[in-house]
Amino acid sequence: MTMMYPYLSAILPELDPEKVPELTVDEFDLLAQDALGEKLSARLLSGDDPETKVAVYRELQHFKAYLDYRIAVIRAEKLRINATFPEPDEFFGEVDYALAQAVSATPSDREHLLDAILWRKLDDLEICHEMDFEHLCVYRCKLSLLQKYINRSESAGRNNFEAALEKLAAGFNEP
């Protein structure tokens, strides 16, 4: 079955954080299920499971936990809330550097910065994992990051935002 990793990796389109992917996560999952079988494709889908045995997913979970921790600390400081948070097991300096840039960014830019942090971590996790199972796990994570931008449009976002503001303003005008 390990012979399928290079085959599957070779037919996957390259992912670029600046471009719309040619493949959705669901399409990738179907390809993986066909190429890897039920047991390995189930492992591939275990990324969100806190008990996952896949090392790449565990490392990414630690990284995301630290990212969430730093965001919570920054928000608490900004709101002047005296809160304590459990210290993470690992510290990642690149997160602190990127979050310093995100503080003054717009919400959309902030989301892109956070996704860029995750993308760089995924690039790190991909090192030495060309055409193996871990490569497929990283590919799936990157694909899911890109997928959330597929159907977004600036005009639709602006219209939704203005509609929400109008609803809020209407609520404030009522006695």
Tab-separated table of C-alpha atoms in Angstrom:
chain	number	residue	atom	x	y	z
A	1	MET	CA	0.000	0.000	0.000
A	2	THR	CA	2.930	2.407	0.560
A	3	MET	CA	3.487	2.430	-3.194
A	4	MET	CA	0.326	4.527	-3.479
A	5	TYR	CA	1.796	7.543	-1.653
A	6	PRO	CA	4.077	8.609	-4.521
A	7	TYR	CA	1.322	8.001	-7.058
A	8	LEU	CA	-1.239	10.047	-5.158
A	9	SER	CA	1.279	12.799	-4.367
A	10	ALA	CA	2.317	12.999	-8.025
A	11	ILE	CA	-1.215	13.551	-9.352
A	12	LEU	CA	-2.137	16.263	-6.833
A	13	PRO	CA	-2.162	19.838	-8.159
A	14	GLU	CA	0.359	22.169	-6.535
A	15	LEU	CA	-1.038	24.425	-3.817
A	16	ASP	CA	-0.287	28.136	-3.749
A	17	PRO	CA	-1.545	30.345	-0.911
A	18	GLU	CA	-2.249	33.112	-3.425
A	19	LYS	CA	-4.394	31.014	-5.765
A	20	VAL	CA	-7.719	29.216	-5.655
A	21	PRO	CA	-7.040	25.480	-5.388
A	22	GLU	CA	-8.010	23.228	-8.274
A	23	LEU	CA	-9.271	20.602	-5.838
A	24	THR	CA	-11.628	20.738	-2.850
A	25	VAL	CA	-11.008	18.902	0.403
A	26	ASP	CA	-13.905	16.552	-0.385
A	27	GLU	CA	-12.433	15.730	-3.804
A	28	PHE	CA	-9.036	15.123	-2.196
A	29	ASP	CA	-10.623	12.838	0.399
A	30	LEU	CA	-12.266	10.769	-2.342
A	31	LEU	CA	-8.969	10.462	-4.217
A	32	ALA	CA	-7.202	9.449	-1.010
A	33	GLN	CA	-9.852	6.880	-0.142
A	34	ASP	CA	-9.550	5.315	-3.594
A	35	ALA	CA	-5.744	5.294	-3.502
A	36	LEU	CA	-5.096	4.464	0.155
A	37	GLY	CA	-8.019	2.358	1.236
A	38	GLU	CA	-10.380	2.729	4.165
A	39	LYS	CA	-7.915	2.376	7.068
A	40	LEU	CA	-5.273	4.827	5.837
A	41	SER	CA	-7.806	7.355	4.600
A	42	ALA	CA	-9.401	7.286	8.075
A	43	ARG	CA	-5.969	8.155	9.534
A	44	LEU	CA	-5.687	10.951	6.979
A	45	LEU	CA	-9.000	12.370	8.215
A	46	SER	CA	-7.916	12.254	11.885
A	47	GLY	CA	-6.389	15.746	11.923
A	48	ASP	CA	-9.034	17.251	14.213
A	49	ASP	CA	-9.047	14.281	16.584
A	50	PRO	CA	-7.164	15.196	19.801
A	51	GLU	CA	-6.169	11.527	20.122
A	52	THR	CA	-4.682	11.284	16.627
A	53	LYS	CA	-1.604	9.108	16.250
A	54	VAL	CA	-0.325	11.004	13.200
A	55	ALA	CA	2.783	12.955	14.259
A	56	VAL	CA	2.233	15.825	11.805
A	57	TYR	CA	-1.270	16.408	13.149
A	58	ARG	CA	-0.084	16.265	16.766
A	59	GLU	CA	2.621	18.851	16.061
A	60	LEU	CA	0.101	21.083	14.308
A	61	GLN	CA	-2.302	20.761	17.259
A	62	HIS	CA	0.472	21.908	19.645
A	63	PHE	CA	1.218	24.820	17.354
A	64	LYS	CA	-2.461	25.836	17.132
A	65	ALA	CA	-2.807	25.561	20.912
A	66	TYR	CA	0.094	27.980	21.336
A	67	LEU	CA	-1.381	30.308	18.720
A	68	ASP	CA	-4.742	30.270	20.535
A	69	TYR	CA	-2.961	30.869	23.850
A	70	ARG	CA	-1.097	33.915	22.516
A	71	ILE	CA	-4.262	35.345	20.940
A	72	ALA	CA	-6.124	34.938	24.256
A	73	VAL	CA	-3.309	36.648	26.178
A	74	ILE	CA	-3.195	39.548	23.706
A	75	ARG	CA	-6.990	39.980	23.826
A	76	ALA	CA	-7.000	39.901	27.620
A	77	GLU	CA	-4.273	42.558	27.720
A	78	LYS	CA	-6.070	44.690	25.148
A	79	LEU	CA	-9.371	44.486	27.048
A	80	ARG	CA	-7.558	44.930	30.373
A	81	ILE	CA	-8.965	41.688	31.699
A	82	ASN	CA	-7.030	40.131	34.526
A	83	ALA	CA	-7.079	36.554	33.281
A	84	THR	CA	-4.648	33.727	33.618
A	85	PHE	CA	-4.246	31.050	31.008
A	86	PRO	CA	-2.532	27.692	31.356
A	87	GLU	CA	0.984	27.845	29.962
A	88	PRO	CA	1.445	25.802	26.786
A	89	ASP	CA	3.902	22.928	26.630
A	90	GLU	CA	5.852	24.511	23.765
A	91	PHE	CA	6.611	28.059	22.700
A	92	PHE	CA	6.907	29.238	19.094
A	93	GLY	CA	8.680	32.560	18.537
A	94	GLU	CA	7.396	32.991	14.998
A	95	VAL	CA	3.870	33.254	16.380
A	96	ASP	CA	4.740	36.225	18.585
A	97	TYR	CA	6.410	38.019	15.684
A	98	ALA	CA	3.435	37.513	13.357
A	99	LEU	CA	0.853	38.397	15.990
A	100	ALA	CA	2.619	41.701	16.611
A	101	GLN	CA	1.857	42.549	12.976
A	102	ALA	CA	-1.727	41.334	13.256
A	103	VAL	CA	-2.655	43.645	16.138
A	104	SER	CA	-3.050	46.687	13.897
A	105	ALA	CA	-4.474	44.842	10.876
A	106	THR	CA	-8.065	44.792	9.663
A	107	PRO	CA	-10.043	41.644	10.558
A	108	SER	CA	-9.644	40.270	7.041
A	109	ASP	CA	-5.914	41.000	6.974
A	110	ARG	CA	-5.589	39.541	10.459
A	111	GLU	CA	-7.194	36.304	9.289
A	112	HIS	CA	-4.783	36.162	6.344
A	113	LEU	CA	-1.826	36.747	8.677
A	114	LEU	CA	-2.948	33.950	10.986
A	115	ASP	CA	-3.403	31.633	8.018
A	116	ALA	CA	0.070	32.610	6.772
A	117	ILE	CA	1.484	31.596	10.167
A	118	LEU	CA	-0.219	28.203	9.839
A	119	TRP	CA	0.930	27.844	6.225
A	120	ARG	CA	4.567	28.437	7.235
A	121	LYS	CA	4.240	25.863	10.015
A	122	LEU	CA	2.799	23.389	7.524
A	123	ASP	CA	5.744	24.100	5.222
A	124	ASP	CA	8.054	23.253	8.128
A	125	LEU	CA	6.158	20.055	8.860
A	126	GLU	CA	6.396	19.055	5.205
A	127	ILE	CA	10.216	19.072	5.188
A	128	CYS	CA	11.573	15.552	4.593
A	129	HIS	CA	8.074	14.293	3.801
A	130	GLU	CA	7.892	14.240	0.040
A	131	MET	CA	5.491	11.699	-1.355
A	132	ASP	CA	4.737	9.922	1.920
A	133	PHE	CA	1.740	9.766	4.240
A	134	GLU	CA	2.779	12.863	6.232
A	135	HIS	CA	3.005	14.821	2.978
A	136	LEU	CA	-0.598	13.909	2.244
A	137	CYS	CA	-1.628	15.041	5.750
A	138	VAL	CA	0.073	18.419	5.263
A	139	TYR	CA	-1.462	18.730	1.789
A	140	ARG	CA	-4.932	18.165	3.240
A	141	CYS	CA	-4.330	20.808	5.942
A	142	LYS	CA	-3.141	23.343	3.376
A	143	LEU	CA	-6.063	22.556	1.125
A	144	SER	CA	-8.522	23.129	3.967
A	145	LEU	CA	-6.858	26.490	4.705
A	146	LEU	CA	-7.289	27.552	1.084
A	147	GLN	CA	-10.811	26.207	0.734
A	148	LYS	CA	-12.286	28.772	3.087
A	149	TYR	CA	-11.356	31.524	0.621
A	150	ILE	CA	-12.839	29.891	-2.482
A	151	ASN	CA	-16.292	31.473	-2.385
A	152	ARG	CA	-15.428	34.796	-0.810
A	153	SER	CA	-15.917	38.042	-2.624
A	154	GLU	CA	-15.161	41.543	-1.433
A	155	SER	CA	-18.491	42.956	-2.609
A	156	ALA	CA	-20.528	40.200	-0.931
A	157	GLY	CA	-18.578	40.713	2.301
A	158	ARG	CA	-19.143	44.457	2.175
A	159	ASN	CA	-22.883	43.949	1.531
A	160	ASN	CA	-23.172	41.558	4.487
A	161	PHE	CA	-21.271	43.969	6.723
A	162	GLU	CA	-23.444	46.944	5.717
A	163	ALA	CA	-26.623	44.889	6.231
A	164	ALA	CA	-25.443	43.940	9.729
A	165	LEU	CA	-24.692	47.593	10.517
A	166	GLU	CA	-28.155	48.605	9.317
A	167	LYS	CA	-29.773	45.985	11.571
A	168	LEU	CA	-27.737	47.207	14.515
A	169	ALA	CA	-28.601	50.835	13.785
A	170	ALA	CA	-32.310	49.967	13.480
A	171	GLY	CA	-32.163	48.245	16.887
A	172	PHE	CA	-30.659	51.334	18.514
A	173	ASN	CA	-33.359	53.634	17.091
A	174	GLU	CA	-36.264	51.710	18.595
A	175	PRO	CA	-37.629	52.978	21.938
